[in-house]
Coordinates of C-alpha atoms in Angstrom, one line a residue:
Chain A
M14 CA 29.9 58.1 11.4
L15 CA 26.5 58.2 13.0
K16 CA 24.4 60.6 15.0
V17 CA 21.8 59.4 17.5
E18 CA 18.4 61.1 16.9
K19 CA 16.1 59.2 19.1
V20 CA 16.3 56.8 22.1
S21 CA 13.1 55.9 23.8
L22 CA 14.5 53.5 26.4
L23 CA 18.2 52.6 26.5
A24 CA 21.0 52.5 23.9
N25 CA 24.6 51.8 24.4
I26 CA 27.8 51.1 22.5
V27 CA 28.8 47.6 23.5
D28 CA 31.4 44.9 22.9
E29 CA 32.4 41.8 24.8
G30 CA 33.0 43.6 28.0
R31 CA 36.0 44.4 30.2
T32 CA 38.8 42.0 31.1
G33 CA 41.1 42.2 34.2
M34 CA 39.0 44.7 36.0
Q35 CA 36.8 42.6 38.3
G36 CA 39.5 42.4 40.9
Q37 CA 39.0 46.2 41.4
G38 CA 35.2 45.9 41.7
Y39 CA 34.4 46.8 38.0
S40 CA 31.7 44.8 36.3
Q41 CA 32.5 42.8 33.2
S42 CA 29.5 44.3 31.4
G43 CA 29.2 43.4 27.6
A44 CA 26.3 42.8 25.2
L45 CA 23.2 41.4 26.8
D46 CA 22.5 38.9 24.0
W47 CA 26.0 38.1 23.0
L48 CA 24.9 35.6 20.4
K49 CA 22.9 38.1 18.3
F50 CA 25.7 40.6 18.8
Y51 CA 28.3 38.2 17.4
Y52 CA 25.8 37.2 14.7
A53 CA 25.5 40.8 13.5
N54 CA 29.2 41.2 13.1
A55 CA 29.6 37.7 11.5
L56 CA 27.0 38.7 8.8
L57 CA 29.2 41.7 8.0
G58 CA 32.3 39.5 7.8
Q59 CA 34.1 41.3 10.6
T60 CA 35.6 40.4 14.0
L61 CA 32.7 38.9 16.2
W62 CA 33.3 41.3 19.1
S63 CA 33.6 44.6 17.0
P64 CA 31.8 47.3 18.9
A65 CA 28.1 47.7 18.0
I66 CA 25.1 49.6 19.2
E67 CA 22.8 47.8 21.6
V68 CA 19.2 49.1 21.6
L69 CA 17.2 47.9 24.6
G70 CA 13.5 48.2 24.2
G71 CA 11.3 50.8 22.4
N72 CA 12.4 53.0 19.5
F73 CA 15.7 54.1 18.1
C74 CA 16.7 56.5 15.3
C75 CA 20.1 57.5 14.0
R76 CA 21.4 59.2 10.9
F77 CA 24.6 58.1 9.1
T78 CA 27.0 60.8 8.1
Q79 CA 29.1 58.5 5.9
A80 CA 28.3 55.7 3.4
C81 CA 28.6 52.3 5.0
V82 CA 27.2 48.8 5.4
I83 CA 25.1 47.9 8.4
C84 CA 23.4 44.9 9.7
I85 CA 20.7 44.6 12.5
T86 CA 19.9 41.5 14.5
G87 CA 18.0 40.6 17.6
A88 CA 14.4 41.4 18.7
D89 CA 11.5 41.4 16.3
A90 CA 11.3 45.0 15.0
K91 CA 10.1 47.2 12.3
L92 CA 13.3 48.4 10.5
S93 CA 13.4 51.2 7.9
I94 CA 16.0 53.3 6.1
D95 CA 14.5 56.7 5.2
G96 CA 11.1 55.1 5.4
L97 CA 11.9 52.0 3.3
S98 CA 11.5 48.7 5.0
I99 CA 14.6 46.4 5.5
S100 CA 14.9 43.0 7.2
L101 CA 16.6 41.7 10.3
G102 CA 19.9 40.0 9.7
C103 CA 20.5 41.5 6.2
P104 CA 23.6 43.5 5.4
V105 CA 22.3 46.8 3.9
L106 CA 24.2 49.5 2.0
I107 CA 23.7 53.0 3.5
S108 CA 24.2 56.3 1.7
I109 CA 25.4 59.5 3.3
G110 CA 22.6 61.2 5.3
Q111 CA 20.2 58.2 5.4
Q112 CA 18.2 57.6 8.6
L113 CA 17.8 54.3 10.3
S114 CA 14.6 53.7 12.4
I115 CA 14.0 50.8 14.7
K116 CA 10.6 50.1 16.3
Q117 CA 10.6 47.1 18.5
L118 CA 7.6 44.8 18.3
N119 CA 6.5 42.1 20.7
K120 CA 9.2 39.4 20.6
G121 CA 12.5 40.1 22.3
L122 CA 14.0 43.1 23.9
V123 CA 17.4 43.9 22.4
N124 CA 18.6 44.8 18.9
Y125 CA 22.2 45.1 17.7
I126 CA 23.3 47.5 15.0
A127 CA 26.6 46.4 13.6
V128 CA 28.4 48.7 11.2
K129 CA 31.1 47.5 8.8
A130 CA 33.5 50.1 10.2
A131 CA 36.0 50.7 12.9
L132 CA 33.8 52.5 15.5
I133 CA 35.9 54.8 17.7
S134 CA 35.0 55.2 21.3
P135 CA 36.9 55.6 24.6
S136 CA 38.1 52.4 26.1
F137 CA 38.1 51.3 29.8
G138 CA 39.4 47.9 30.7
N139 CA 39.8 47.1 27.0
S140 CA 36.1 47.7 26.4
V141 CA 33.8 50.5 25.1
C142 CA 31.0 49.4 27.5
A143 CA 29.3 51.9 29.8
V144 CA 28.1 50.9 33.3
A145 CA 25.8 53.6 34.7
R146 CA 26.1 52.4 38.3
E147 CA 29.9 52.7 38.2
K148 CA 29.9 56.0 36.3
R149 CA 32.5 54.5 34.0
G150 CA 32.9 53.7 30.4
G151 CA 30.9 54.7 27.3
I152 CA 31.4 57.6 24.9
R153 CA 31.5 60.2 27.7
E154 CA 33.5 57.9 29.9
N155 CA 31.1 58.4 32.8
G156 CA 28.9 55.4 32.4
S157 CA 26.1 57.3 30.7
S158 CA 24.3 55.7 27.8
L159 CA 23.6 57.1 24.3
Q160 CA 21.3 60.1 24.1
K161 CA 19.8 62.2 21.4
G162 CA 22.5 64.3 19.7
D163 CA 25.4 61.9 20.5
F164 CA 27.8 61.4 17.7
I165 CA 29.8 58.2 17.3
N166 CA 33.0 58.4 15.2
G167 CA 34.2 55.8 12.9
T168 CA 36.0 54.9 9.7
P169 CA 33.8 52.8 7.4
Y170 CA 35.3 50.0 5.3
G171 CA 34.5 51.0 1.7
V172 CA 32.0 48.6 0.1
G173 CA 30.9 48.8 -3.5
E174 CA 27.7 46.8 -3.6
I175 CA 25.9 44.1 -1.7
N176 CA 26.2 40.6 -3.2
K177 CA 22.8 38.9 -3.1
A178 CA 24.4 35.8 -1.7
L179 CA 25.1 37.7 1.5
I180 CA 21.5 38.0 2.5
F181 CA 19.4 35.4 4.3
N182 CA 17.1 35.1 7.3
E183 CA 17.5 33.0 10.5
T184 CA 15.6 30.0 9.2
D185 CA 17.6 29.8 6.0
H186 CA 18.9 26.4 5.2
R187 CA 22.3 27.9 4.2
L188 CA 22.9 28.9 7.8
P189 CA 25.0 26.4 9.8
N190 CA 22.8 23.9 11.7
A191 CA 24.3 24.9 15.1
L192 CA 23.1 28.4 14.5
R193 CA 19.6 27.5 13.2
H194 CA 19.1 25.2 16.2
I195 CA 20.0 27.8 18.8
F196 CA 18.0 30.5 17.1
S197 CA 14.9 28.3 17.1
Q198 CA 15.1 28.2 20.9
Y199 CA 14.8 31.9 21.4
Y200 CA 11.1 32.3 21.3
A201 CA 9.8 29.1 22.8
Q202 CA 6.6 29.3 24.9
T203 CA 8.5 28.4 28.1
K204 CA 12.2 28.9 27.8
V205 CA 14.4 26.1 29.0
I206 CA 17.3 27.6 30.8
N207 CA 20.3 25.3 31.4
I208 CA 21.9 25.5 34.8
S209 CA 24.9 23.7 36.2
L210 CA 25.1 23.1 39.9
S211 CA 28.1 24.7 41.6
Y212 CA 29.1 27.0 44.4
Q213 CA 26.8 26.2 47.3
A214 CA 24.6 23.7 45.5
H215 CA 25.5 21.0 48.1
F216 CA 23.9 23.1 50.8
F217 CA 20.5 22.6 49.1
T218 CA 18.7 19.4 49.7
H219 CA 17.9 17.1 46.9
Q220 CA 14.2 18.0 47.4
Q221 CA 15.0 21.7 47.1
I222 CA 16.9 21.1 43.9
S223 CA 14.1 19.0 42.6
Q224 CA 11.6 21.7 43.3
F225 CA 13.9 24.3 41.7
T226 CA 13.8 22.4 38.4
H227 CA 10.3 21.0 38.6
K228 CA 8.1 24.1 38.1
S229 CA 8.7 27.2 36.0
Y230 CA 9.6 30.6 37.3
Q231 CA 8.3 33.9 36.1
V232 CA 10.5 36.9 35.2
T233 CA 9.5 39.8 37.3
N234 CA 9.6 43.5 36.5
N235 CA 12.8 43.6 38.7
M236 CA 15.1 43.1 35.8
D237 CA 17.9 45.1 34.3
R238 CA 21.5 44.8 33.1
M239 CA 22.6 43.8 36.6
G240 CA 20.2 41.0 37.3
M241 CA 16.9 39.3 36.7
R242 CA 14.7 38.5 39.7
L243 CA 12.4 35.6 39.3
H244 CA 9.1 34.7 41.0
G245 CA 8.1 31.1 41.8
K246 CA 8.7 28.3 44.3
S247 CA 11.0 29.6 47.1
I248 CA 14.0 27.5 47.8
F249 CA 16.2 27.6 50.8
C250 CA 19.8 27.0 51.6
T251 CA 20.9 25.2 54.8
K252 CA 23.9 27.5 55.0
K253 CA 22.9 30.9 56.3
V254 CA 26.2 32.7 56.8
L255 CA 28.5 33.1 53.9
S256 CA 31.5 35.3 53.3
S257 CA 31.4 37.2 50.0
Q258 CA 32.6 35.4 46.9
G259 CA 33.3 36.4 43.3
M260 CA 30.2 35.9 41.1
V261 CA 30.4 34.4 37.7
Y262 CA 28.2 35.5 34.7
G263 CA 24.9 33.6 35.0
A264 CA 25.3 32.8 38.7
V265 CA 21.9 32.2 40.4
Q266 CA 21.8 33.7 43.9
I267 CA 19.2 32.6 46.4
P268 CA 18.6 35.4 48.9
G269 CA 16.7 35.1 52.2
D270 CA 13.2 35.1 50.6
G271 CA 14.1 32.1 48.4
Q272 CA 13.3 33.8 45.1
P273 CA 16.2 33.3 42.7
I274 CA 18.1 36.2 41.1
I275 CA 20.1 35.5 37.9
M276 CA 23.2 37.7 37.8
R277 CA 23.8 39.3 34.4
N278 CA 26.4 41.5 32.7
D279 CA 26.5 44.6 35.0
R280 CA 26.4 42.5 38.2
Q281 CA 28.5 43.4 41.2
T282 CA 31.7 41.5 41.3
I283 CA 31.2 39.9 44.7
G284 CA 28.1 38.9 46.6
G285 CA 27.1 37.4 49.9
Y286 CA 24.1 35.3 49.1
P287 CA 24.3 31.5 48.5
I288 CA 24.6 30.5 44.9
I289 CA 22.9 27.3 43.7
G290 CA 24.5 27.2 40.2
V291 CA 25.3 29.0 37.0
V292 CA 23.2 29.4 33.9
D293 CA 25.1 28.4 30.8
R294 CA 26.2 31.2 28.4
L295 CA 24.0 30.1 25.5
S296 CA 21.0 30.3 27.9
M297 CA 22.1 33.7 29.1
A298 CA 22.0 35.0 25.5
I299 CA 18.4 33.7 25.2
L300 CA 17.6 35.4 28.5
G301 CA 18.9 38.6 27.0
Q302 CA 15.7 38.6 24.9
T303 CA 13.4 37.7 27.8
V304 CA 10.9 40.2 29.1
P305 CA 9.0 40.5 32.4
G306 CA 6.0 38.1 32.5
E307 CA 7.7 35.3 30.6
S308 CA 8.2 31.9 32.1
I309 CA 11.4 30.0 32.3
E310 CA 12.2 26.5 33.4
F311 CA 15.5 25.4 34.8
S312 CA 17.1 22.3 33.4
I313 CA 20.2 20.8 35.0
A314 CA 23.2 20.5 32.6
D315 CA 26.8 19.7 32.8
F316 CA 29.4 22.4 32.4
E317 CA 31.4 20.6 29.8
E318 CA 28.4 19.8 27.7
S319 CA 27.4 23.5 27.8
R320 CA 30.9 24.6 26.9
Q321 CA 31.1 22.2 23.9
K322 CA 27.7 23.4 22.6
R323 CA 28.9 27.0 22.9
L324 CA 32.2 26.3 21.2
L325 CA 30.3 24.6 18.3
V326 CA 28.0 27.7 18.0
C327 CA 31.1 30.0 18.0
L328 CA 32.8 27.8 15.4
A329 CA 29.7 28.1 13.2
L330 CA 29.8 31.9 13.6
E331 CA 33.4 32.0 12.6
K332 CA 32.6 30.0 9.5
L333 CA 29.8 32.3 8.6
L334 CA 32.1 35.3 9.1
A335 CA 34.6 33.8 6.7
R336 CA 32.0 33.2 4.1
Q337 CA 30.5 36.7 4.4
A338 CA 33.9 38.4 4.4
Q339 CA 34.7 36.8 1.0
L340 CA 31.5 37.9 -0.6
F341 CA 31.8 41.6 0.1
T342 CA 33.3 43.5 -2.9
H343 CA 35.5 46.3 -1.7
Y344 CA 36.4 49.7 -3.2
A345 CA 40.0 50.7 -2.4
Chain B
M27 CA 18.1 15.5 29.2
D28 CA 18.4 13.3 32.3
L29 CA 22.0 13.0 33.4
P30 CA 22.9 10.4 36.1
L31 CA 23.2 12.0 39.5
M32 CA 27.0 11.6 39.6
N33 CA 27.5 13.7 36.5
I34 CA 25.3 16.5 37.8
Y35 CA 27.3 16.7 41.0
S36 CA 30.7 16.1 39.5
S37 CA 31.4 19.8 39.3
L38 CA 30.9 20.1 43.0
T39 CA 33.8 17.8 43.8
P40 CA 36.8 20.1 44.1
V41 CA 40.3 18.9 43.1
F42 CA 43.3 19.5 45.3
I43 CA 45.9 21.8 43.7
S44 CA 48.1 21.9 46.8
P45 CA 48.0 20.4 50.3
F46 CA 45.7 23.2 51.6
L47 CA 44.1 24.5 48.4
S48 CA 41.3 23.0 46.3
A49 CA 39.7 24.3 43.1
G50 CA 36.2 23.6 41.9
R51 CA 34.6 24.4 38.6
V52 CA 32.0 27.1 39.1
G53 CA 31.4 28.2 35.5
E54 CA 32.0 27.0 32.0
S55 CA 35.3 28.8 32.1
S56 CA 35.8 29.6 35.8
L57 CA 37.4 28.0 38.8
L58 CA 36.9 28.8 42.4
I59 CA 40.0 28.2 44.5
S60 CA 39.4 27.7 48.2
V61 CA 41.4 27.0 51.3
V62 CA 40.7 23.5 52.7
S63 CA 40.7 23.3 56.5
P64 CA 40.6 20.0 58.4
L65 CA 37.1 20.2 59.7
E66 CA 35.6 22.3 57.0
D67 CA 33.8 21.5 53.7
C68 CA 35.5 22.3 50.5
S69 CA 33.4 25.2 49.3
G70 CA 35.1 28.0 51.1
V71 CA 32.1 28.6 53.3
S72 CA 32.7 28.9 57.0
S73 CA 31.1 29.7 60.2
N74 CA 32.1 32.8 62.2
T75 CA 31.9 31.7 65.8
S76 CA 35.3 31.8 67.5
A77 CA 35.0 28.2 68.7
D78 CA 34.6 27.0 65.1
K79 CA 37.4 29.2 64.0
K80 CA 39.8 27.5 66.4
L81 CA 38.7 24.0 65.2
M82 CA 39.2 25.0 61.6
G83 CA 42.9 25.6 62.2
L84 CA 43.5 28.5 59.9
T85 CA 42.4 32.1 60.7
L86 CA 40.8 34.3 58.1
I87 CA 44.0 36.2 57.6
E88 CA 46.0 33.0 57.1
K89 CA 43.5 31.8 54.5
N90 CA 43.6 35.1 52.8
N91 CA 47.4 35.0 52.8
L92 CA 47.4 31.7 51.1
L93 CA 45.1 32.9 48.4
T94 CA 47.0 36.2 48.0
D95 CA 50.1 34.1 47.3
V96 CA 48.3 32.1 44.7
Q97 CA 47.1 35.3 43.0
Q98 CA 50.6 36.6 43.0
F99 CA 52.1 33.4 41.5
I100 CA 49.5 33.4 38.7
R101 CA 50.1 37.1 38.0
I102 CA 53.9 36.7 37.9
N103 CA 53.5 33.7 35.6
Q104 CA 51.1 35.6 33.2
P105 CA 49.3 32.7 31.5
S106 CA 47.9 33.8 28.2
W107 CA 44.4 32.4 28.9
L108 CA 43.8 34.4 32.1
N109 CA 40.8 36.8 32.0
D110 CA 40.2 37.8 35.6
L111 CA 41.1 37.1 39.2
V112 CA 38.7 38.1 42.0
L113 CA 40.0 37.5 45.5
S114 CA 37.5 37.7 48.2
Y115 CA 37.9 36.6 51.8
E116 CA 38.4 32.9 51.6
C117 CA 38.2 32.2 47.9
L118 CA 39.8 33.2 44.6
L119 CA 37.8 33.2 41.4
L120 CA 39.8 32.5 38.3
E121 CA 38.1 33.3 34.9
Y122 CA 39.9 32.1 31.8
N123 CA 39.5 32.1 28.0
D124 CA 38.4 28.5 27.3
Q125 CA 38.6 28.5 23.5
Y126 CA 41.9 26.6 23.4
I127 CA 42.2 25.3 27.0
N128 CA 39.9 23.2 29.1
H129 CA 39.5 23.2 32.9
Y130 CA 41.6 20.1 33.4
Q131 CA 44.5 21.9 31.8
V132 CA 44.0 24.9 34.0
L133 CA 43.9 22.6 37.1
Q134 CA 47.2 21.0 36.0
Y135 CA 48.7 24.4 35.5
L136 CA 47.7 25.4 39.0
Q137 CA 49.1 22.2 40.5
S138 CA 52.5 22.6 38.8
L139 CA 52.6 26.3 39.6
L140 CA 52.0 25.7 43.3
K141 CA 54.4 22.8 43.4
A142 CA 57.1 24.9 41.8
N143 CA 56.5 27.7 44.2
T144 CA 56.6 25.6 47.3
K145 CA 59.8 23.8 46.2
A146 CA 61.9 26.9 45.8
P147 CA 60.6 29.2 48.6
K148 CA 63.8 31.3 48.7
A149 CA 63.9 32.1 45.0
N150 CA 60.3 33.1 45.2
A151 CA 60.7 35.1 48.4
S152 CA 62.8 37.6 46.5
A153 CA 60.4 37.6 43.6
K154 CA 57.6 38.2 46.0
K155 CA 59.5 41.0 47.6
N156 CA 60.0 42.7 44.3
N157 CA 56.3 42.5 43.6
A158 CA 55.6 43.2 47.2
L159 CA 51.9 43.8 48.0
K160 CA 51.3 47.5 48.5
T161 CA 50.4 49.2 51.7
H162 CA 48.2 52.2 50.9
V163 CA 48.4 55.1 53.4
V164 CA 45.1 56.9 53.5
S165 CA 44.7 60.2 55.3
V166 CA 41.6 60.5 57.4
C167 CA 40.2 63.5 59.2
Y168 CA 38.4 62.2 62.2
N169 CA 37.1 65.6 63.1
S170 CA 35.7 66.4 59.7
T171 CA 32.4 68.0 59.2
R172 CA 32.4 67.3 55.5
G173 CA 29.2 65.3 55.8
P174 CA 27.1 63.3 58.2
D175 CA 28.9 61.1 60.8
D176 CA 28.1 58.6 63.5
R177 CA 31.0 59.6 65.9
E178 CA 28.8 60.3 68.9
R179 CA 26.9 57.0 68.4
V180 CA 30.1 55.0 68.1
L181 CA 31.7 56.7 71.2
A182 CA 28.6 56.1 73.2
H183 CA 28.5 52.4 72.2
T184 CA 32.2 51.7 72.7
G185 CA 32.8 53.9 75.7
L186 CA 36.0 55.2 74.1
S187 CA 37.1 58.8 73.9
L188 CA 37.6 60.4 70.5
S189 CA 41.4 60.3 70.8
S190 CA 41.2 56.6 71.7
L191 CA 39.0 55.9 68.8
I192 CA 41.5 57.7 66.5
R193 CA 44.4 55.8 68.0
V194 CA 42.7 52.4 67.8
H195 CA 41.4 52.8 64.3
S196 CA 44.6 54.2 62.8
Q197 CA 47.4 52.4 64.7
N198 CA 47.6 49.1 62.7
P199 CA 47.4 48.5 59.0
Y200 CA 44.4 46.6 57.8
R201 CA 44.2 43.7 55.3
I202 CA 42.1 44.2 52.2
F203 CA 40.0 41.0 52.2
A204 CA 37.9 41.9 49.2
V205 CA 37.1 44.6 46.7
G206 CA 33.6 44.8 45.4
F207 CA 30.1 46.0 46.0
M208 CA 31.2 49.1 44.0
P209 CA 34.5 50.0 42.3
N210 CA 37.5 50.4 44.6
F211 CA 35.3 49.6 47.7
A212 CA 37.8 47.7 49.9
Y213 CA 36.5 45.5 52.8
L214 CA 39.2 46.0 55.5
G215 CA 39.8 43.9 58.5
E216 CA 40.1 42.9 61.1
L217 CA 39.0 45.8 63.3
E218 CA 39.9 45.7 67.0
E219 CA 37.2 44.3 69.3
S220 CA 37.0 47.6 71.2
L221 CA 35.6 49.3 68.1
H222 CA 33.0 46.6 67.1
I223 CA 29.5 48.0 66.5
P224 CA 26.7 46.4 64.5
R225 CA 25.5 48.0 61.3
L226 CA 23.0 50.8 61.3
A227 CA 19.4 49.4 61.7
N228 CA 18.3 51.9 59.0
P229 CA 21.0 52.3 56.4
R230 CA 21.6 55.8 55.0
L231 CA 20.3 56.5 51.5
N232 CA 23.4 58.6 50.8
V233 CA 26.8 58.2 52.2
P234 CA 29.1 60.9 50.7
A235 CA 32.2 59.9 48.8
G236 CA 35.3 59.7 51.0
A237 CA 33.4 58.5 54.1
V238 CA 35.5 56.2 56.3
A239 CA 33.2 53.9 58.2
I240 CA 33.1 50.8 60.5
A241 CA 30.7 47.9 61.1
D242 CA 31.3 44.7 63.1
N243 CA 34.9 43.6 62.6
Q244 CA 35.4 45.6 59.4
T245 CA 36.2 49.1 58.2
A246 CA 36.0 50.6 54.8
I247 CA 36.1 53.8 52.7
Y248 CA 33.2 54.7 50.4
P249 CA 34.9 55.7 47.1
S250 CA 31.8 57.4 45.8
K251 CA 28.3 58.3 47.0
S252 CA 26.1 55.4 47.7
P253 CA 23.6 53.9 50.2
G254 CA 25.3 52.4 53.2
G255 CA 24.7 50.9 56.6
W256 CA 28.1 51.4 58.2
H257 CA 29.0 54.0 60.9
I258 CA 30.9 57.0 59.5
I259 CA 33.8 58.0 61.7
G260 CA 35.7 60.4 59.4
Y261 CA 36.4 61.5 55.8
T262 CA 39.4 61.2 53.5
P263 CA 40.1 64.0 51.1
I264 CA 41.5 61.6 48.5
D265 CA 39.4 61.0 45.4
L266 CA 39.6 57.2 45.4
I267 CA 37.9 56.9 42.0
N268 CA 40.3 58.9 40.0
H269 CA 43.6 58.9 42.0
P270 CA 46.0 56.7 40.0
D271 CA 47.9 55.4 43.0
F272 CA 45.0 54.3 45.1
V273 CA 43.8 51.3 43.2
F274 CA 42.8 48.8 45.9
E275 CA 43.1 45.0 45.4
A276 CA 42.5 42.1 47.8
G277 CA 45.7 41.1 49.6
Q278 CA 47.1 44.6 49.9
Q279 CA 47.0 46.6 53.1
V280 CA 45.6 50.0 54.1
K281 CA 47.0 52.1 56.9
F282 CA 45.0 55.1 58.1
E283 CA 46.8 58.3 59.0
A284 CA 45.0 61.0 61.0
I285 CA 45.1 64.5 59.7
S286 CA 43.7 67.8 60.9
I287 CA 40.8 69.8 59.4
V288 CA 43.3 72.3 58.0
E289 CA 45.3 69.6 56.3
F290 CA 42.1 68.1 55.0
N291 CA 41.0 71.4 53.4
E292 CA 44.5 72.1 52.0
Y293 CA 44.7 68.7 50.2
V294 CA 45.1 69.1 46.5
S295 CA 44.1 66.3 44.1
P296 CA 46.6 65.3 41.4
P297 CA 45.4 66.1 37.8
K298 CA 43.1 63.5 36.2
K299 CA 44.8 61.0 33.9
Q300 CA 44.1 61.4 30.1
A301 CA 41.6 58.9 29.0
L302 CA 42.6 56.1 26.6
K303 CA 41.1 56.2 23.2
N304 CA 40.6 53.4 20.8
A305 CA 42.7 53.8 17.7

C-alpha cells in the first residue's frame, strides 16, 4: 500500500486507541488530535476511526505502491505529490508509484494521512496504536514508531475519479457550522482550554481555583504523547497524601511544585498526584496542535455542556461522512 | 462563560449507588466509584495513620474487596457501553461510551445492579465462585544473582535472617491493590510490619525485568526493565510481559513461592502467543 521514505521526527499508525486494557496498566493511546483524525476519514467517506498515519512535527515522505485516494488534515504544511502542490483537507487521487511529501510549517504539530483503504496492521487491545514506553503495539508490535523503509499493507477501495464537489477547505460555508466553529478555535492567540472540576477539586481553595483560571499558562518543552507540563502560577492542594487513582484522558495533575500537567493519550493508567479537574475532549484535540511556548488559559466548564458540544461535532462529522461517501464514484 | 458556582461544583457531589459506595463524575464519560466511610469525605482520598484508619471503620482491604465485587458484578453483567474499568486501592474508574447513554443512566444502572446483587447473595456467591478471582503463584529465587539486589540492606534494616525474610515474604498471599505505572506492574499488599523499609533515597536508573522488590507496606514485581526505588530481594524467572497466564488485575491475589537457583536456571518459558492481525 505505502512505503515510508522519510520521517524527521515521529510518525505512527493510529486509530482511536485501545479499549479494555487500562485495568492491566496499558495506556489508551490514540490520535493526538482526534478531531482532525476523524475529519480526514469523514472527508473520504469512511468510518471516522479508520486507521491513519499520524505525523508529528517536521517532514514526512512516503510512496504509494497502489492507486488510491488520500486526504491530509491537521497542521499547516506544504503538501506535494511528486512535487505538485496539493491542499489540506482535499481528497486526492494517487497513482501507483507517486510520492507524498509533507513539510510542516509554523502552525500546529500533527498531520493525519487518511487513505481510502483498509489498512492492515497488527492489533493490540483492538487498536493499531504503538506506545513506545510499553514496547507494545504498532506495525512491529513492539511499540516502535514508523521508520524509513517500513511498509504498510492495505487494500484500497477502487475510486474512478474525484468529484469536484468533494473538495473544500476548513472555512468553506458548505461545512457544517459546528465544524467550522471548532476549527476556528484551533489557532487563537491564547487558546481557551475548557476544564471541568472533579477528582480532588474540593481540596483546592476557591482562591487557588480562581488563580488557576485567572492567568494563562505556558506550554513548556516537557511535552510528549504522555503529558504536557505547563508553566505558570503554582497552585497547591490541601490534601498531601493520596492513594493512586485511575486517570482520565485530559486529567490535570498538580504535583508538589504546583505546576500543572495535562495527561494525554499515552499517560500512565494510575497516578498518585492530586487532580484538580479534567480538560474536555474538544479542548484536548486543540491541545494536540499546541507547541511549546504557546499560552493557554483555563476556563471552567460543565461536563454535560462539554459532552453535548462534542456530540454535536461528532454528528456533524457523521453527516459530512455520509455526504462524501455518496459523491465518490467507484470502480468495481 | 460564567456558570453559577453550584453548577461548577455539581460534578463534585457524588451520588450514592449503594449504602457504602458513591460514584462521582470525573470525566465527560467517566465515573469514579469510591467507598464511603463514616468519617471520611466522598472522594476516596484517605489518610494513612492507623488512628485515622480505625476511625474510618473500613480497612484498605475491606474497601478494596467492596470495589472488587462491584468490578465483578459489572463484568458478569457485560453492559454494551462499557469501555474500561481501572481498579486502584480505594476507587474504581469506569469509562463508558456516551454516544447513546448519559451518566444518569449509568448511575441508575449501577444502583440497580448493586441492589440486585445484595438482594440475592446466595445466587451470586456461586456466580462469584465460578468467576473466582485468581491467585497467581509466582516463583521467586531469593538467592538469585541475576542482577543487583538490596538483600543485605534489607536484612540489616529489619534485623531478620535471610531464611526469615523468605518465610515472611512468601508465607501469605498478597492482594493486588492496583495495576499501573507500567503494564502488568501490580502493587501488592499488605506487607508484614517486620519487613517494612522506606524506599531507596536514590532510585535505581535500571531495575532488571523480573525483580521482586519491597517498599513500605507493599511489594511488587517489575515486569520489565525500568527505573525504580524499591528494594530488590529476589528475581522471578517468569516473563510477566508475555506469559499468557500471568495477567495481573486489581482484586486478584499473588502468592510467592521460593525456588532454588537451580530451579531458576532450569525454568523454561512457554512459547510466545501468535499476534493478532487485523483482517
